[in-house]
CSV table of C-alpha atoms and ligand atoms in Angstrom, one decimal:
chain,number,residue,atom,x,y,z
O,1,MET,CA,-7.3,-51.1,47.6
O,2,ALA,CA,-9.2,-50.1,44.3
O,3,GLY,CA,-7.9,-48.6,40.8
O,4,ILE,CA,-7.3,-49.7,37.7
O,5,GLU,CA,-3.9,-52.1,37.9
O,6,SER,CA,-2.4,-50.9,34.8
O,7,PRO,CA,-3.9,-49.1,31.8
O,8,HIS,CA,-3.9,-51.3,28.6
O,9,LEU,CA,-1.7,-50.1,25.9
O,10,LEU,CA,-3.1,-49.4,22.3
O,11,ALA,CA,-1.3,-50.3,19.5
O,12,GLY,CA,0.0,-47.6,17.6
O,13,THR,CA,-1.1,-47.5,13.7
O,14,GLY,CA,0.1,-44.0,13.1
O,15,ALA,CA,-3.1,-43.3,11.4
O,16,PRO,CA,-5.2,-40.5,12.3
O,17,ARG,CA,-6.9,-41.3,15.5
O,18,GLY,CA,-10.9,-40.9,15.4
O,19,VAL,CA,-12.2,-38.8,18.2
O,20,THR,CA,-15.6,-38.4,19.8
O,21,VAL,CA,-16.1,-35.5,22.1
O,22,LEU,CA,-19.3,-35.7,24.4
O,23,GLY,CA,-19.9,-32.2,25.6
O,24,SER,CA,-17.8,-30.2,22.9
O,25,THR,CA,-20.0,-27.3,23.6
O,26,GLY,CA,-18.6,-27.0,27.3
O,27,SER,CA,-15.5,-25.6,28.6
O,28,ILE,CA,-13.5,-28.8,28.5
O,29,GLY,CA,-15.3,-29.6,24.9
O,30,CYS,CA,-13.9,-26.3,23.5
O,31,SER,CA,-10.2,-26.7,25.0
O,32,THR,CA,-10.6,-30.2,23.2
O,33,VAL,CA,-12.1,-28.5,19.7
O,34,ASP,CA,-8.9,-26.0,20.1
O,35,LEU,CA,-6.2,-28.5,20.5
O,36,LEU,CA,-8.3,-30.6,17.7
O,37,GLU,CA,-8.0,-27.6,15.0
O,38,ARG,CA,-4.5,-27.0,16.0
O,39,ASN,CA,-3.6,-30.7,15.2
O,40,ARG,CA,-5.6,-31.3,12.2
O,41,GLY,CA,-3.8,-34.1,10.6
O,42,ALA,CA,-3.3,-36.3,13.9
O,43,PHE,CA,-7.3,-36.6,14.2
O,44,ARG,CA,-10.4,-37.2,12.5
O,45,VAL,CA,-13.6,-36.3,14.1
O,46,GLU,CA,-16.2,-38.9,14.6
O,47,ALA,CA,-19.0,-37.0,16.6
O,48,LEU,CA,-19.7,-34.1,18.6
O,49,THR,CA,-22.3,-33.6,21.3
O,50,GLY,CA,-23.9,-30.8,22.9
O,51,ASN,CA,-27.0,-30.1,25.3
O,52,ARG,CA,-28.6,-27.1,23.6
O,53,ASN,CA,-26.2,-24.7,21.9
O,54,VAL,CA,-26.6,-25.9,18.2
O,55,GLU,CA,-25.0,-22.8,16.9
O,56,LEU,CA,-21.6,-23.4,18.6
O,57,LEU,CA,-22.1,-27.2,17.9
O,58,ALA,CA,-22.6,-26.7,14.3
O,59,LYS,CA,-19.9,-24.3,13.8
O,60,GLN,CA,-17.5,-26.6,15.5
O,61,ALA,CA,-18.7,-29.7,13.4
O,62,ILE,CA,-18.7,-28.0,10.1
O,63,ASP,CA,-15.1,-26.6,10.9
O,64,LEU,CA,-13.4,-30.1,12.0
O,65,GLY,CA,-15.4,-32.1,9.3
O,66,ALA,CA,-17.1,-34.2,11.8
O,67,LYS,CA,-19.1,-37.2,10.5
O,68,LEU,CA,-22.1,-36.5,13.2
O,69,ALA,CA,-23.2,-33.5,15.5
O,70,VAL,CA,-25.7,-34.4,18.2
O,71,VAL,CA,-28.0,-32.2,20.2
O,72,ALA,CA,-29.2,-33.8,23.6
O,73,ASP,CA,-32.4,-31.5,23.4
O,74,GLU,CA,-34.8,-33.0,20.8
O,75,GLY,CA,-36.6,-29.9,20.5
O,76,LEU,CA,-33.6,-28.4,18.8
O,77,TYR,CA,-33.2,-31.2,15.9
O,78,GLY,CA,-34.9,-29.1,12.9
O,79,GLN,CA,-32.4,-25.9,13.9
O,80,LEU,CA,-29.4,-28.2,13.8
O,81,LYS,CA,-30.6,-29.7,10.7
O,82,ASP,CA,-30.9,-26.6,9.5
O,83,LEU,CA,-27.6,-25.2,10.4
O,84,LEU,CA,-26.1,-28.4,8.8
O,85,ALA,CA,-27.8,-28.3,5.4
O,86,GLY,CA,-25.2,-28.5,2.6
O,87,THR,CA,-22.4,-29.9,4.7
O,88,SER,CA,-21.8,-33.6,5.1
O,89,VAL,CA,-22.4,-33.3,8.5
O,90,GLU,CA,-24.9,-35.6,9.8
O,91,ALA,CA,-27.3,-34.5,12.5
O,92,ALA,CA,-29.1,-36.4,15.3
O,93,ALA,CA,-31.0,-35.4,18.5
O,94,GLY,CA,-31.8,-36.9,21.8
O,95,ASP,CA,-30.3,-38.5,24.6
O,96,GLN,CA,-30.2,-42.0,22.8
O,97,ALA,CA,-28.4,-40.1,19.9
O,98,VAL,CA,-25.7,-39.2,22.3
O,99,ILE,CA,-25.3,-42.5,23.6
O,100,ASP,CA,-25.3,-44.0,20.0
O,101,ALA,CA,-22.6,-41.7,19.4
O,102,ALA,CA,-20.4,-42.6,22.0
O,103,ALA,CA,-20.9,-46.3,20.9
O,104,ARG,CA,-19.8,-45.4,17.3
O,105,PRO,CA,-16.3,-47.6,16.4
O,106,GLY,CA,-14.9,-44.7,14.6
O,107,GLY,CA,-14.2,-42.8,17.8
O,108,ASP,CA,-11.0,-44.3,18.8
O,109,ILE,CA,-11.1,-41.9,21.6
O,110,VAL,CA,-13.8,-40.4,23.3
O,111,VAL,CA,-13.7,-37.4,25.5
O,112,ALA,CA,-16.0,-37.7,28.2
O,113,SER,CA,-16.9,-33.8,29.1
O,114,ILE,CA,-20.5,-33.9,29.6
O,115,VAL,CA,-21.1,-32.5,33.2
O,116,GLY,CA,-22.5,-34.3,36.0
O,117,THR,CA,-24.6,-37.9,36.0
O,118,ALA,CA,-25.9,-36.8,32.7
O,119,GLY,CA,-22.7,-38.1,31.2
O,120,LEU,CA,-23.0,-41.6,32.8
O,121,ARG,CA,-24.5,-43.7,30.0
O,122,PRO,CA,-22.8,-42.0,27.0
O,123,THR,CA,-19.5,-42.7,28.9
O,124,LEU,CA,-20.5,-46.5,29.8
O,125,ALA,CA,-21.4,-46.9,26.0
O,126,ALA,CA,-17.9,-45.8,25.1
O,127,VAL,CA,-16.1,-48.1,27.6
O,128,ARG,CA,-18.3,-51.3,26.7
O,129,ARG,CA,-16.9,-51.0,23.3
O,130,GLY,CA,-13.4,-51.0,24.4
O,131,ALA,CA,-12.5,-47.0,23.7
O,132,LEU,CA,-10.0,-45.1,25.0
O,133,VAL,CA,-11.9,-42.7,27.1
O,134,ALA,CA,-10.6,-39.5,28.0
O,135,LEU,CA,-12.4,-38.8,31.3
O,136,ALA,CA,-13.2,-35.3,32.5
O,137,ASN,CA,-16.6,-36.1,33.7
O,138,LYS,CA,-15.6,-37.2,37.2
O,139,GLU,CA,-19.2,-37.4,38.5
O,140,THR,CA,-19.4,-40.7,36.5
O,141,LEU,CA,-16.9,-42.3,38.8
O,142,VAL,CA,-18.0,-40.8,42.0
O,143,SER,CA,-21.5,-41.6,41.5
O,144,ALA,CA,-21.0,-45.4,39.8
O,145,GLY,CA,-17.5,-46.1,41.3
O,146,ALA,CA,-17.1,-49.7,41.6
O,147,VAL,CA,-19.5,-50.7,38.8
O,148,MET,CA,-17.8,-48.5,36.4
O,149,THR,CA,-14.4,-49.8,37.1
O,150,ARG,CA,-15.8,-53.2,36.6
O,151,GLU,CA,-17.4,-52.3,33.2
O,152,VAL,CA,-13.8,-50.7,32.0
O,153,GLU,CA,-12.0,-54.0,33.0
O,154,GLN,CA,-14.5,-56.0,31.4
O,155,GLY,CA,-15.0,-54.0,28.2
O,156,ARG,CA,-11.1,-53.9,28.0
O,157,ALA,CA,-11.4,-49.8,27.9
O,158,THR,CA,-8.7,-47.5,28.9
O,159,LEU,CA,-9.3,-44.3,31.1
O,160,ILE,CA,-7.1,-41.8,30.7
O,161,PRO,CA,-7.8,-39.0,33.4
O,162,VAL,CA,-8.3,-35.4,31.9
O,163,ASP,CA,-8.7,-33.7,35.2
O,164,SER,CA,-5.6,-31.9,35.9
O,165,GLU,CA,-4.7,-33.5,39.2
O,166,HIS,CA,-5.3,-37.1,38.2
O,167,SER,CA,-3.5,-36.4,35.1
O,168,ALA,CA,-0.4,-35.2,37.1
O,169,ILE,CA,-0.8,-38.7,39.2
O,170,PHE,CA,-1.2,-40.7,36.2
O,171,GLN,CA,1.8,-39.4,34.6
O,172,VAL,CA,4.1,-39.9,37.3
O,173,PHE,CA,2.5,-43.0,39.2
O,174,GLU,CA,4.6,-46.3,38.5
O,175,PHE,CA,1.9,-48.6,38.0
O,176,ASP,CA,4.2,-51.6,38.0
O,177,ARG,CA,5.4,-50.5,41.4
O,178,ALA,CA,2.5,-49.6,42.9
O,179,ASP,CA,3.2,-51.2,46.5
O,180,ALA,CA,6.3,-48.9,46.5
O,181,VAL,CA,3.6,-45.9,46.7
O,182,SER,CA,3.2,-44.4,50.1
O,183,LYS,CA,0.8,-41.5,49.4
O,184,VAL,CA,-0.7,-39.9,46.9
O,185,THR,CA,-1.4,-35.9,47.2
O,186,LEU,CA,-4.2,-34.1,45.4
O,187,THR,CA,-3.3,-30.3,45.3
O,188,ALA,CA,-6.3,-27.8,45.5
O,189,SER,CA,-6.2,-23.9,44.8
O,190,GLY,CA,-8.8,-23.5,47.7
O,191,GLY,CA,-11.2,-21.6,45.2
O,192,PRO,CA,-12.5,-18.3,45.2
O,193,PHE,CA,-13.4,-18.4,49.1
O,194,ARG,CA,-10.0,-19.8,50.5
O,195,GLU,CA,-9.7,-16.5,52.7
O,196,LYS,CA,-13.2,-15.7,53.5
O,197,SER,CA,-14.8,-16.4,56.6
O,198,LEU,CA,-18.1,-18.6,57.5
O,199,ASP,CA,-20.1,-15.1,57.6
O,200,GLU,CA,-18.6,-13.8,54.6
O,201,MET,CA,-19.3,-17.0,52.7
O,202,ALA,CA,-23.0,-17.1,54.0
O,203,ALA,CA,-23.7,-14.2,51.7
O,204,MET,CA,-21.7,-14.9,48.3
O,205,THR,CA,-23.6,-14.9,45.3
O,206,PRO,CA,-23.4,-17.3,42.1
O,207,ALA,CA,-21.3,-14.7,40.4
O,208,GLN,CA,-18.9,-14.7,43.0
O,209,ALA,CA,-18.9,-18.3,43.5
O,210,VAL,CA,-18.0,-18.9,39.6
O,211,ALA,CA,-15.0,-16.1,39.5
O,212,HIS,CA,-12.5,-18.9,40.1
O,213,PRO,CA,-8.6,-17.2,40.5
O,214,ASN,CA,-6.8,-19.7,38.3
O,215,TRP,CA,-8.7,-21.8,36.1
O,216,SER,CA,-11.9,-21.1,33.5
O,217,MET,CA,-14.6,-23.7,34.0
O,218,GLY,CA,-18.1,-24.4,33.5
O,219,ALA,CA,-20.4,-23.0,36.4
O,220,LYS,CA,-21.0,-26.7,38.1
O,221,ILE,CA,-17.4,-27.3,38.5
O,222,SER,CA,-16.5,-23.5,39.3
O,223,VAL,CA,-19.1,-24.0,42.5
O,224,ASP,CA,-17.8,-26.9,43.6
O,225,SER,CA,-14.2,-25.6,43.8
O,226,ALA,CA,-15.7,-22.6,45.9
O,227,THR,CA,-17.1,-25.2,47.9
O,228,MET,CA,-14.2,-27.4,47.7
O,229,MET,CA,-16.6,-30.4,46.9
O,230,ASN,CA,-14.5,-30.4,43.8
O,231,LYS,CA,-11.5,-31.5,45.8
O,232,GLY,CA,-14.1,-34.3,47.4
O,233,LEU,CA,-15.4,-35.7,44.3
O,234,GLU,CA,-11.5,-35.8,43.3
O,235,LEU,CA,-10.6,-37.8,46.2
O,236,ILE,CA,-13.1,-40.3,45.2
O,237,GLU,CA,-12.0,-40.0,41.6
O,238,ALA,CA,-8.6,-41.1,42.5
O,239,PHE,CA,-9.7,-43.8,45.0
O,240,HIS,CA,-10.9,-45.6,41.8
O,241,LEU,CA,-8.4,-44.4,39.3
O,242,PHE,CA,-5.3,-45.7,41.4
O,243,PRO,CA,-4.5,-48.2,43.1
O,244,VAL,CA,-4.3,-46.5,46.6
O,245,ASP,CA,-6.0,-46.9,49.7
O,246,GLU,CA,-8.4,-43.9,51.1
O,247,PRO,CA,-6.1,-43.2,54.2
O,248,ASP,CA,-3.2,-42.6,51.7
O,249,ILE,CA,-5.0,-40.1,49.4
O,250,GLU,CA,-4.2,-36.3,50.9
O,251,ILE,CA,-5.4,-33.3,50.1
O,252,LEU,CA,-3.1,-30.1,50.1
O,253,VAL,CA,-3.8,-26.5,49.4
O,254,HIS,CA,-1.8,-24.9,46.9
O,255,PRO,CA,-3.0,-21.8,45.9
O,256,GLN,CA,-1.0,-21.2,42.6
O,257,SER,CA,-2.1,-24.3,41.2
O,258,VAL,CA,1.3,-25.2,39.6
O,259,ILE,CA,2.1,-28.3,41.2
O,260,HIS,CA,-0.9,-30.1,39.8
O,261,SER,CA,-0.6,-33.3,42.1
O,262,MET,CA,2.3,-35.6,43.8
O,263,VAL,CA,3.0,-39.1,44.2
O,264,SER,CA,5.3,-40.4,47.1
O,265,TYR,CA,7.3,-43.3,47.2
O,266,VAL,CA,8.6,-45.6,49.9
O,267,ASP,CA,12.1,-44.4,49.7
O,268,GLY,CA,11.0,-40.6,50.0
O,269,SER,CA,11.2,-39.6,46.6
O,270,VAL,CA,8.1,-37.3,45.8
O,271,LEU,CA,7.2,-36.9,42.0
O,272,ALA,CA,5.2,-34.3,40.7
O,273,GLN,CA,3.7,-32.8,37.7
O,274,LEU,CA,3.7,-29.1,37.3
O,275,GLY,CA,2.6,-26.5,34.5
O,276,SER,CA,0.5,-23.6,33.8
O,277,PRO,CA,-3.2,-23.8,34.8
O,278,ASP,CA,-4.6,-24.6,31.4
O,279,MET,CA,-6.6,-27.5,30.9
O,280,ARG,CA,-5.3,-27.8,27.2
O,281,THR,CA,-2.1,-29.6,28.9
O,282,PRO,CA,-3.9,-32.4,30.6
O,283,ILE,CA,-6.5,-33.0,27.6
O,284,ALA,CA,-3.6,-32.8,25.0
O,285,TYR,CA,-2.1,-35.4,27.1
O,286,ALA,CA,-4.8,-37.8,26.9
O,287,LEU,CA,-5.3,-37.4,23.1
O,288,ALA,CA,-2.0,-38.2,22.5
O,289,TRP,CA,-1.4,-40.8,25.1
O,290,PRO,CA,1.1,-42.8,25.3
O,291,LYS,CA,2.5,-40.2,23.1
O,292,ARG,CA,3.0,-36.4,23.7
O,293,MET,CA,1.6,-33.7,21.1
O,294,PRO,CA,2.2,-30.0,21.5
O,295,ALA,CA,-0.5,-27.9,23.4
O,296,PRO,CA,-0.6,-23.9,23.4
O,297,SER,CA,-0.6,-23.3,27.4
O,298,GLN,CA,1.7,-20.5,28.7
O,299,PRO,CA,5.2,-22.1,29.3
O,300,LEU,CA,5.8,-22.5,33.0
O,301,SER,CA,8.0,-19.7,34.3
O,302,LEU,CA,8.9,-20.7,38.0
O,303,ALA,CA,11.2,-17.7,38.2
O,304,ASP,CA,8.5,-15.4,37.6
O,305,ILE,CA,6.2,-17.0,39.8
O,306,GLY,CA,8.8,-16.8,42.5
O,307,THR,CA,6.9,-18.4,45.5
O,308,LEU,CA,5.0,-21.7,45.6
O,309,THR,CA,2.7,-21.9,49.0
O,310,PHE,CA,1.1,-24.8,50.5
O,311,GLU,CA,-1.4,-24.9,53.5
O,312,ALA,CA,-3.6,-27.8,55.4
O,313,PRO,CA,-7.4,-27.7,54.0
O,314,ASP,CA,-9.9,-26.2,56.6
O,315,THR,CA,-12.8,-28.7,56.8
O,316,VAL,CA,-14.5,-26.6,59.1
O,317,ARG,CA,-15.3,-23.5,56.7
O,318,PHE,CA,-15.4,-26.3,53.7
O,319,PRO,CA,-17.2,-29.4,54.9
O,320,ALA,CA,-17.5,-30.8,51.8
O,321,LEU,CA,-14.2,-32.0,52.1
O,322,ARG,CA,-15.4,-34.3,55.2
O,323,LEU,CA,-18.5,-35.0,53.5
O,324,ALA,CA,-16.6,-36.7,50.5
O,325,ARG,CA,-14.1,-38.7,52.6
O,326,GLU,CA,-16.7,-39.8,55.1
O,327,SER,CA,-18.8,-41.1,52.1
O,328,LEU,CA,-15.8,-42.8,50.7
O,329,ILE,CA,-15.3,-44.5,53.8
O,330,ALA,CA,-18.9,-45.4,54.2
O,331,GLY,CA,-18.7,-47.0,50.6
O,332,GLY,CA,-21.8,-48.5,48.9
O,333,GLY,CA,-24.1,-45.9,47.5
O,334,ALA,CA,-22.8,-43.1,49.8
O,335,PRO,CA,-20.7,-41.5,47.1
O,336,THR,CA,-23.7,-41.9,45.1
O,337,VAL,CA,-25.9,-39.9,47.2
O,338,LEU,CA,-23.4,-37.3,47.9
O,339,ASN,CA,-22.7,-36.5,44.2
O,340,ALA,CA,-26.6,-36.6,43.3
O,341,ALA,CA,-27.7,-34.2,46.3
O,342,ASN,CA,-24.7,-31.9,45.3
O,343,GLU,CA,-25.4,-31.5,41.9
O,344,VAL,CA,-29.0,-30.7,42.9
O,345,CYS,CA,-28.0,-28.1,45.6
O,346,VAL,CA,-25.6,-26.5,43.1
O,347,ALA,CA,-28.3,-26.2,40.8
O,348,ALA,CA,-30.4,-24.6,43.1
O,349,PHE,CA,-27.6,-22.3,44.3
O,350,LEU,CA,-27.1,-21.2,40.8
O,351,GLU,CA,-31.0,-20.5,40.7
O,352,GLY,CA,-30.8,-18.5,43.7
O,353,ARG,CA,-33.0,-20.9,45.6
O,354,ILE,CA,-30.4,-21.3,48.5
O,355,GLY,CA,-27.2,-19.9,49.9
O,356,PHE,CA,-24.0,-20.8,49.4
O,357,LEU,CA,-23.5,-22.5,52.6
O,358,ASP,CA,-26.8,-24.4,52.2
O,359,ILE,CA,-25.2,-26.6,49.5
O,360,ALA,CA,-23.0,-28.7,51.8
O,361,ARG,CA,-25.6,-28.4,54.8
O,362,THR,CA,-28.4,-29.9,52.9
O,363,VAL,CA,-25.8,-32.5,51.0
O,364,GLU,CA,-24.7,-33.5,54.8
O,365,ARG,CA,-28.6,-34.0,55.7
O,366,VAL,CA,-29.5,-36.0,52.4
O,367,LEU,CA,-26.4,-38.2,53.5
O,368,GLU,CA,-27.8,-38.7,57.2
O,369,ASP,CA,-31.6,-39.1,56.4
O,370,GLY,CA,-31.6,-42.0,54.2
O,371,PRO,CA,-30.7,-45.4,53.9
O,372,VAL,CA,-27.9,-46.2,51.5
O,373,GLY,CA,-28.0,-49.5,49.8
O,374,ALA,CA,-25.2,-51.6,48.3
O,375,LEU,CA,-23.6,-50.7,45.0
O,376,GLY,CA,-24.1,-53.8,43.1
O,377,SER,CA,-25.3,-52.8,39.6
O,378,LEU,CA,-26.3,-50.0,37.7
O,379,ASP,CA,-29.7,-50.3,38.2
O,380,ASP,CA,-28.5,-49.6,42.1
O,381,VAL,CA,-26.7,-46.5,40.8
O,382,PHE,CA,-29.7,-45.0,39.0
O,383,ALA,CA,-31.9,-45.7,42.3
O,384,ILE,CA,-29.9,-44.4,44.4
O,385,ASP,CA,-29.1,-41.2,42.5
O,386,ALA,CA,-33.0,-40.9,41.8
O,387,ASP,CA,-33.9,-41.1,45.3
O,388,ALA,CA,-31.1,-38.8,46.6
O,389,ARG,CA,-32.5,-36.2,43.9
O,390,VAL,CA,-35.9,-36.4,45.4
O,391,ARG,CA,-34.7,-35.9,49.1
O,392,ALA,CA,-32.4,-33.1,48.4
O,393,GLU,CA,-35.2,-31.2,46.5
O,394,LEU,CA,-37.7,-31.7,49.3
O,395,LEU,CA,-35.5,-30.4,51.8
O,396,ILE,CA,-34.7,-27.5,49.5
O,397,ALA,CA,-38.4,-26.8,49.0
O,398,ARG,CA,-39.1,-26.9,52.8
O,399,SER,CA,-35.9,-24.5,53.2
W,401,NAD,P1,-19.6,-27.1,31.2
W,401,NAD,O1,-20.9,-26.8,31.6
W,401,NAD,O2,-18.8,-26.1,30.5
W,401,NAD,O3,-20.0,-28.1,29.8
W,401,NAD,C1,-20.9,-29.5,29.7
W,401,NAD,C2,-21.3,-29.8,28.5
W,401,NAD,O4,-22.1,-30.9,28.9
W,401,NAD,C3,-21.6,-29.0,27.4
W,401,NAD,O5,-21.0,-29.3,26.0
W,401,NAD,C4,-23.2,-29.3,27.8
W,401,NAD,O6,-23.8,-29.1,26.5
W,401,NAD,C5,-23.1,-30.9,28.0
W,401,NAD,N1,-24.4,-31.1,28.6
W,401,NAD,C6,-24.6,-30.8,29.8
W,401,NAD,N2,-26.1,-31.2,30.2
W,401,NAD,C7,-26.0,-32.4,29.3
W,401,NAD,C8,-27.2,-33.1,29.4
W,401,NAD,N3,-28.2,-33.5,30.0
W,401,NAD,N4,-27.2,-33.9,28.2
W,401,NAD,C9,-26.3,-34.0,27.1
W,401,NAD,N5,-25.2,-33.0,27.3
W,401,NAD,C10,-25.1,-32.1,28.1
W,401,NAD,O7,-18.8,-28.3,31.9
W,401,NAD,P2,-17.1,-28.1,32.3
W,401,NAD,O8,-16.5,-27.4,32.9
W,401,NAD,O9,-16.6,-28.4,30.4
W,401,NAD,O10,-16.7,-29.5,32.5
W,401,NAD,C11,-17.2,-31.0,32.2
W,401,NAD,C12,-16.7,-32.1,33.4
W,401,NAD,O11,-15.5,-32.0,33.1
W,401,NAD,C13,-17.3,-32.2,34.4
W,401,NAD,O12,-17.5,-33.4,35.1
W,401,NAD,C14,-16.3,-31.4,35.3
W,401,NAD,O13,-16.2,-31.7,36.5
W,401,NAD,C15,-15.1,-31.7,34.7
W,401,NAD,N6,-13.8,-31.1,34.5
W,401,NAD,C16,-13.8,-29.6,34.3
W,401,NAD,C17,-13.0,-29.1,34.5
W,401,NAD,C18,-12.8,-27.6,33.6
W,401,NAD,O14,-11.7,-26.9,33.6
W,401,NAD,N7,-13.7,-27.1,33.1
W,401,NAD,C19,-11.9,-29.6,34.8
W,401,NAD,C20,-11.6,-30.7,35.2
W,401,NAD,C21,-12.5,-31.5,35.2
W,402,MG,MG1,-9.4,-31.1,38.9
């Protein structure tokens, strides 16, 4: 059984909370900035970081009165500095500067919304100083698993999930009665290809894969939703976040994305969290935790929706689900390999170098091919991750 036993409570001082947003220019980042703009009195912004979009980053930082804006791409430092000239916002650039931003003690809450393994070191910097980490970056937990949760315990950090399914579970999970939990059910929309045949899926383009029916998201997670690798990553994420065993985490396709996930108890009760599909609800929950704050999400009208439907996931058309579960069962570095190979394959698909079905096919071959070492330290994570990336690139180059 994995997972964090119970969240450490923050002492509520009533003062505005300092917030740092890692990846403020992305989909989750922009939703977070929107909430901060609407609730200015409750927060002060310590730092915002982005990868390349300096115009948006500077605009956000000036608008929110951030102390610091960091662009990861060092070549854009001059541009960022020019955009911030005459304001009180400090500029910085480079990967280390992103990590340093996460380490600044002024960020009581760090929203970890960088996409992919690039978010690992900055998230760790926040974890190690005991910050409250609003975690959107699921790849971090999948890749570093037990190493990450150990760092959370040692740093006395608090992880509040932002992923909508995990936020739902967090909201209804009775941490002080974890042994009364019989099952956790992660709901899945099924993505844009839920009703497509394998033949149809083979011909799908990046534009079709990123057109999600319910959620508006960044390109990588949109492709992950189309392959359903996203739900596979979320299975592993749930295993690390909550004290549940792998066989007790179930995946259920629910195309309307209204029930965000559920927890079943031994007495037959099932507790669920519902809402309109808008990431500002789980982000607001994490920003205000353990309180609540208003979010502009569409109020849920079940009468208008009328029907909620459910179906079992199809692991033949969506093998990524099987691969993720097998990786979790194999343990050690297997989820690290799964995550790294998937990141490489999704990038290759978006660049038109491989077809849609090649994503899971290649990930499977990378998992089968290589030795999977134990995951004792962060160095192991980086070594296994780097090796899997090389092997995935080689398979893609040969295909
Ligand atoms: P996105 O691509 O829209 O944004 C990613 C952010 O990370 C951007 O600010 C980008 O500038 C930054 N970034 C990218 N590469 C970087 C690098 N090498 N160094 C520093 N910064 C870098 O992605 P997103 O959809 O907002 O997703 C972010 C994370 O949240 C992902 O891990 C995703 O799985 C998770 N998540 C997203 C959603 C959603 O609705 N978008 C829902 C649940 C979980
Ligand atoms: Mg999710």
